[in-house]
CSV table of C-alpha atoms in Angstrom, one decimal:
chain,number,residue,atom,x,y,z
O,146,UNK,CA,-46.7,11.2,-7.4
O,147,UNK,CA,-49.3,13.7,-8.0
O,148,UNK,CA,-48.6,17.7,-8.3
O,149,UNK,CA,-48.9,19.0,-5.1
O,150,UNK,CA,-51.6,21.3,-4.4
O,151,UNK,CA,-51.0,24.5,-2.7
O,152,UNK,CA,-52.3,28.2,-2.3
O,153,UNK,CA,-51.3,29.0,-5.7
O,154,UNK,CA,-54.4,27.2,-6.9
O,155,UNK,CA,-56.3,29.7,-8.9
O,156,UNK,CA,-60.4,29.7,-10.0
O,157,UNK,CA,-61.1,31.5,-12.8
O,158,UNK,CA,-65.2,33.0,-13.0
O,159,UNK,CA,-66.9,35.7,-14.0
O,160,UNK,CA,-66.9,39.2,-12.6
O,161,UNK,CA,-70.4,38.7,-11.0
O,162,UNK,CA,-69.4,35.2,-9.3
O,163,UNK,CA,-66.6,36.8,-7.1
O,164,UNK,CA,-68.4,36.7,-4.0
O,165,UNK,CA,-69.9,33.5,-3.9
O,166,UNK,CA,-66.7,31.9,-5.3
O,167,UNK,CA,-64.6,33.2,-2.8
O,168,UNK,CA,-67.8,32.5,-0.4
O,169,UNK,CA,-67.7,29.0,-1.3
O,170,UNK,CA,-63.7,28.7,-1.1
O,171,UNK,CA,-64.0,30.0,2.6
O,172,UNK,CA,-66.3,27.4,3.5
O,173,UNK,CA,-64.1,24.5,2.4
O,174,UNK,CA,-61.0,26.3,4.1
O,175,UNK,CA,-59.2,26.4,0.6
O,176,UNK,CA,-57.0,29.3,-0.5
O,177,UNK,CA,-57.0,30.0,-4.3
O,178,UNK,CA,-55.9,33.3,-6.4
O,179,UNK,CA,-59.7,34.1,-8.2
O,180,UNK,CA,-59.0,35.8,-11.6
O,181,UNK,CA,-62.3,37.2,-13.1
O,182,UNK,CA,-63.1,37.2,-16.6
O,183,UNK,CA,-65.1,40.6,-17.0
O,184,UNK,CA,-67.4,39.0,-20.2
O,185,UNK,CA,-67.9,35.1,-21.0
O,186,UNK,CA,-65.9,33.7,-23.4
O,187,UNK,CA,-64.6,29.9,-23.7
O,188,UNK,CA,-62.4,27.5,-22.7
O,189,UNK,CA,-59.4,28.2,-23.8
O,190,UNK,CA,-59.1,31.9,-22.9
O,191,UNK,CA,-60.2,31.1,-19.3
O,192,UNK,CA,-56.9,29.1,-19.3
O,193,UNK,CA,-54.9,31.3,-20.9
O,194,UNK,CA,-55.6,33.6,-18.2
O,195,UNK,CA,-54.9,30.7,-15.6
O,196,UNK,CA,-51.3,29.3,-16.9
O,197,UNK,CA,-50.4,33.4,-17.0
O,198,UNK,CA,-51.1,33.7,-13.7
O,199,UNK,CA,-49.5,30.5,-12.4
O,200,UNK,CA,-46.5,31.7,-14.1
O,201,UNK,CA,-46.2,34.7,-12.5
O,202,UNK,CA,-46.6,32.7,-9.3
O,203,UNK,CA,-44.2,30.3,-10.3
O,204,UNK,CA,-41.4,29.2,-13.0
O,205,UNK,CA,-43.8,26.6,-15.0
O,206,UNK,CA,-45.9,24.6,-12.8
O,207,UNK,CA,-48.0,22.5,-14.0
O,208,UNK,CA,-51.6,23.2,-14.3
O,209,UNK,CA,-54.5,20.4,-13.5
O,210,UNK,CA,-57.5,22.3,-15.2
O,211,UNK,CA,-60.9,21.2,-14.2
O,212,UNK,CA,-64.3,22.8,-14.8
O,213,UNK,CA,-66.1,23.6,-12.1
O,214,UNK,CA,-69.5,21.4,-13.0
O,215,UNK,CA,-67.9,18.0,-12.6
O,216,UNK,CA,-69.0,15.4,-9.8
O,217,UNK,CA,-66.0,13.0,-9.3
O,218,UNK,CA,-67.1,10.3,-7.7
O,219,UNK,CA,-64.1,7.8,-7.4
O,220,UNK,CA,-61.5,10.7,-6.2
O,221,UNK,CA,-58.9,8.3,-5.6
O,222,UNK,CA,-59.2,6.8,-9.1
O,223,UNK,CA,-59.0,10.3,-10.5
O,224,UNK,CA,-55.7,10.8,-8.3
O,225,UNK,CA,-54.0,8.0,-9.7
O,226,UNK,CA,-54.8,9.0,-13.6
O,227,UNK,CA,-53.7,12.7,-12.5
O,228,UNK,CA,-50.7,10.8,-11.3
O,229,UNK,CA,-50.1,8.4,-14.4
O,230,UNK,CA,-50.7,11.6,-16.8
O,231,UNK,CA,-47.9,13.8,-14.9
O,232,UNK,CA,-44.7,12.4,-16.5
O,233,UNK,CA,-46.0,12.8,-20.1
O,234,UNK,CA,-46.7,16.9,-19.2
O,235,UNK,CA,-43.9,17.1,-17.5
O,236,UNK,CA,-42.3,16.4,-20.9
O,237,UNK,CA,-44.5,18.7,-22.6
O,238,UNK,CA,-47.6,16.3,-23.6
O,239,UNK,CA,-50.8,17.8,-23.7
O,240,UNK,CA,-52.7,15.4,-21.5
O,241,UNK,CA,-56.8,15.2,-21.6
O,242,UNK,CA,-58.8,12.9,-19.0
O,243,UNK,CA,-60.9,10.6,-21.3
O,244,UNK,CA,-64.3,8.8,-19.4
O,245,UNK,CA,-65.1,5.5,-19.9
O,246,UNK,CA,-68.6,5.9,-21.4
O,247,UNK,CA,-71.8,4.2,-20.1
O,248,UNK,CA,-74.0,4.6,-23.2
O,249,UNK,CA,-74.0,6.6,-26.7
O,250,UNK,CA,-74.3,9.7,-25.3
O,251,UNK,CA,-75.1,12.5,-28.0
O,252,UNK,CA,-74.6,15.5,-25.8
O,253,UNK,CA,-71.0,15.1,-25.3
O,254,UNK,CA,-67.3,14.8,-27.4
O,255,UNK,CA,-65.6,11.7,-28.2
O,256,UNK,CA,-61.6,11.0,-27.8
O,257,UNK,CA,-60.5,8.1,-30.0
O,258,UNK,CA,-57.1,6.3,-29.0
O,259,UNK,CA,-55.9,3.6,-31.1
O,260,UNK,CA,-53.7,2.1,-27.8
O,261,UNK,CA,-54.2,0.2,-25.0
O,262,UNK,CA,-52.4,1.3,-22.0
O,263,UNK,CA,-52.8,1.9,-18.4
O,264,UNK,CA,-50.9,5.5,-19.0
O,265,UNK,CA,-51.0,8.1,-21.1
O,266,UNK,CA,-52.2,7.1,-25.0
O,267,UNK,CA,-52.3,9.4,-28.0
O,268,UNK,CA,-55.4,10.7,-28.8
O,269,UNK,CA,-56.3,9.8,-32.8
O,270,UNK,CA,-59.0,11.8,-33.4
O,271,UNK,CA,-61.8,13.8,-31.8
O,272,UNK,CA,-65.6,13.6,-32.6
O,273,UNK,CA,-67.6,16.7,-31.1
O,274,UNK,CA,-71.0,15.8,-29.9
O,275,UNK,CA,-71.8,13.1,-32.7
O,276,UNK,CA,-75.5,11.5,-33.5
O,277,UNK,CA,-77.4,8.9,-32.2
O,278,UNK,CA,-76.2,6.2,-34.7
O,279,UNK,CA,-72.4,7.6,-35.1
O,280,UNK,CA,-72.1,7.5,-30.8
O,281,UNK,CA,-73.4,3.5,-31.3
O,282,UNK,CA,-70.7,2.8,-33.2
O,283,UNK,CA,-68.2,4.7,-31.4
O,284,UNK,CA,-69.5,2.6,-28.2
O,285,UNK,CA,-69.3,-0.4,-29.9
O,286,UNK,CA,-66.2,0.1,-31.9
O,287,UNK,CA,-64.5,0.3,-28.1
O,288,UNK,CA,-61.5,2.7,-27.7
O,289,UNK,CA,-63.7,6.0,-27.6
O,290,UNK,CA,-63.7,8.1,-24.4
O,291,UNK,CA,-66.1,11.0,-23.4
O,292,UNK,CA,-64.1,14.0,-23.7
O,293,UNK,CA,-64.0,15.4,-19.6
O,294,UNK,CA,-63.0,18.9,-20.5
O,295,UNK,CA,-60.2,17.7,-17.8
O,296,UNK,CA,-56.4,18.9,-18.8
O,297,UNK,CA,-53.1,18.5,-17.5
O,298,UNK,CA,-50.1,20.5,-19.0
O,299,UNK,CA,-47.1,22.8,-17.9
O,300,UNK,CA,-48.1,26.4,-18.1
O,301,UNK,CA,-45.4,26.4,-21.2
O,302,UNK,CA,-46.7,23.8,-23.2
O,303,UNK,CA,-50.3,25.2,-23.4
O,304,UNK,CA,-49.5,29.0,-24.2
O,305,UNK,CA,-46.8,27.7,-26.9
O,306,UNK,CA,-49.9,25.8,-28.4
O,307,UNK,CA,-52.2,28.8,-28.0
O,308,UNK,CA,-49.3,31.0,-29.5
O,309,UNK,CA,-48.9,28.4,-32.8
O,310,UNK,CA,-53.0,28.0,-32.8
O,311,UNK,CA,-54.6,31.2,-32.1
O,312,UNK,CA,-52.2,33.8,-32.1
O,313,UNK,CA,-54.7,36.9,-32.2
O,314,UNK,CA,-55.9,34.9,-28.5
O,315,UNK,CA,-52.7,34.8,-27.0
O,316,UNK,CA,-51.6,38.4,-27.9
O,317,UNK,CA,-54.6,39.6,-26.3
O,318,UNK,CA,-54.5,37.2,-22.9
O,319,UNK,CA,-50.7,38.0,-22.7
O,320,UNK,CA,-51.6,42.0,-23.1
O,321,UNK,CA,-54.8,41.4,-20.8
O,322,UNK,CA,-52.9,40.3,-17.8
O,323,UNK,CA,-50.2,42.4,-18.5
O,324,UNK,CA,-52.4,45.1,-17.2
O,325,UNK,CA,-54.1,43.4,-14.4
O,326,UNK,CA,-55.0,44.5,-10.9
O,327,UNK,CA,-55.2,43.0,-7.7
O,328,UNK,CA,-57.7,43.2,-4.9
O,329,UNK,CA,-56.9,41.0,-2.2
O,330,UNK,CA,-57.5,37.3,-4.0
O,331,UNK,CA,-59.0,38.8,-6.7
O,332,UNK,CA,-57.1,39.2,-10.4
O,333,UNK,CA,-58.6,41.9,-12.5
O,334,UNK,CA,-57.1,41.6,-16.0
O,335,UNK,CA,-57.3,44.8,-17.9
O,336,UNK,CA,-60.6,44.9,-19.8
O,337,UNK,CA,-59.6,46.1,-23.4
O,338,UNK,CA,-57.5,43.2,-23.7
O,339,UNK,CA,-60.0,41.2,-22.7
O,340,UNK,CA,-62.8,42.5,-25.1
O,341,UNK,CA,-60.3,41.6,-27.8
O,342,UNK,CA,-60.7,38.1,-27.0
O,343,UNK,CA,-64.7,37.7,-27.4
O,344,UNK,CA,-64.0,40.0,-31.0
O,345,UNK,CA,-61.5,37.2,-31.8
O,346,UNK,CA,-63.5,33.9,-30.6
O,347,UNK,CA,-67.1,35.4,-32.4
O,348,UNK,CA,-64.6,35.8,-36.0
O,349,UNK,CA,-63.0,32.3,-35.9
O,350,UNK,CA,-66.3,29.9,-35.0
């Protein structure tokens, strides 16, 4: 079945977002733990911060991580790929939502899979935001998925791959929320930790 969603769901946003996140969680009636980044960085901080937080909520839940600009449509489709992906992280697979694509779209990445399945497949390769000509083939090659930016790990797996990775990254996320506050729903990781990360990202792209 699927994880089971509860008040330990956390949003992490910007500083200046606060308000109208928890503004917007309010009017849906959900509960969520809001940890605010204090300066933008990417991805994988953001989540850093996240599985840290569900840990100390928890003994290593696992985490369904979803960007916030996403329009699912079919939410019971989505529900049962959450649900065919959760025995593979629950033994410490990395999983990734791919989406079926609709055209050669050159504005997004490309997962590669050289197996059919109705579960969980590896991933062979990944193609970030190809050409024109190179998304063609990929579309007509078949077995190439728009990358969702959709994940679904234990809180483990991904900080012992962002340990092995990008060590510098997880140092600083580890020290960041080691010295975080709390304001009612609000996480306030400690900001010289944090700073680190954006010196770390802006040395490493």
């Amino acid at each position: 079945g699927l994880p089971s969603a509860s008040t330990r769901c956390i949003v992490v946003c910007n500083e200046t977002h606060r308000f109208l996140v928890a503004e917007q969680l309010e009017q849906i009636g959900f509960a969520a733990r809001i940890v605010l980044e204090p300066e933008g960085r990417n991805t994988a901080p953001a989540i850093a911060l996240a599985a840290l937080q569900a840990r100390d909520a928890d003994d290593d839940p696992l985490l369904l991580v979803m960007p916030a600009d996403h329009v699912i449509r079919d939410v019971e489709e989505f529900q049962k790929a959450v649900a065919r992906g959760t025995a593979a992280a629950d033994g410490g697979a990395l999983v990734t939502f791919g989406i079926v694509p609709t055209g050669p779209e050159t504005g997004f990445g490309y997962l590669r899979t050289d197996e059919d399945s109705d579960g969980p497949v590896p991933v062979a390769s990944f193609v970030e935001k190809p050409d024109l000509a190179t998304a063609q083939e990929m579309l007509e090659a078949g077995r190439h998925f728009w990358n969702s930016g959709m994940f679904l790990f234990k809180a483990s797996t991904f900080l012992s791959a962002l340990a092995k990775h990008a060590p510098e990254m997880a140092a600083a996320c580890s020290k960041s929320m080691g010295g975080k506050s709390l304001d009612g729903d609000f996480v306030r990781p400690d900001h010289k930790p944090s700073s680190q990360v954006r010196q770390i990202r802006s040395t490493t792209q």
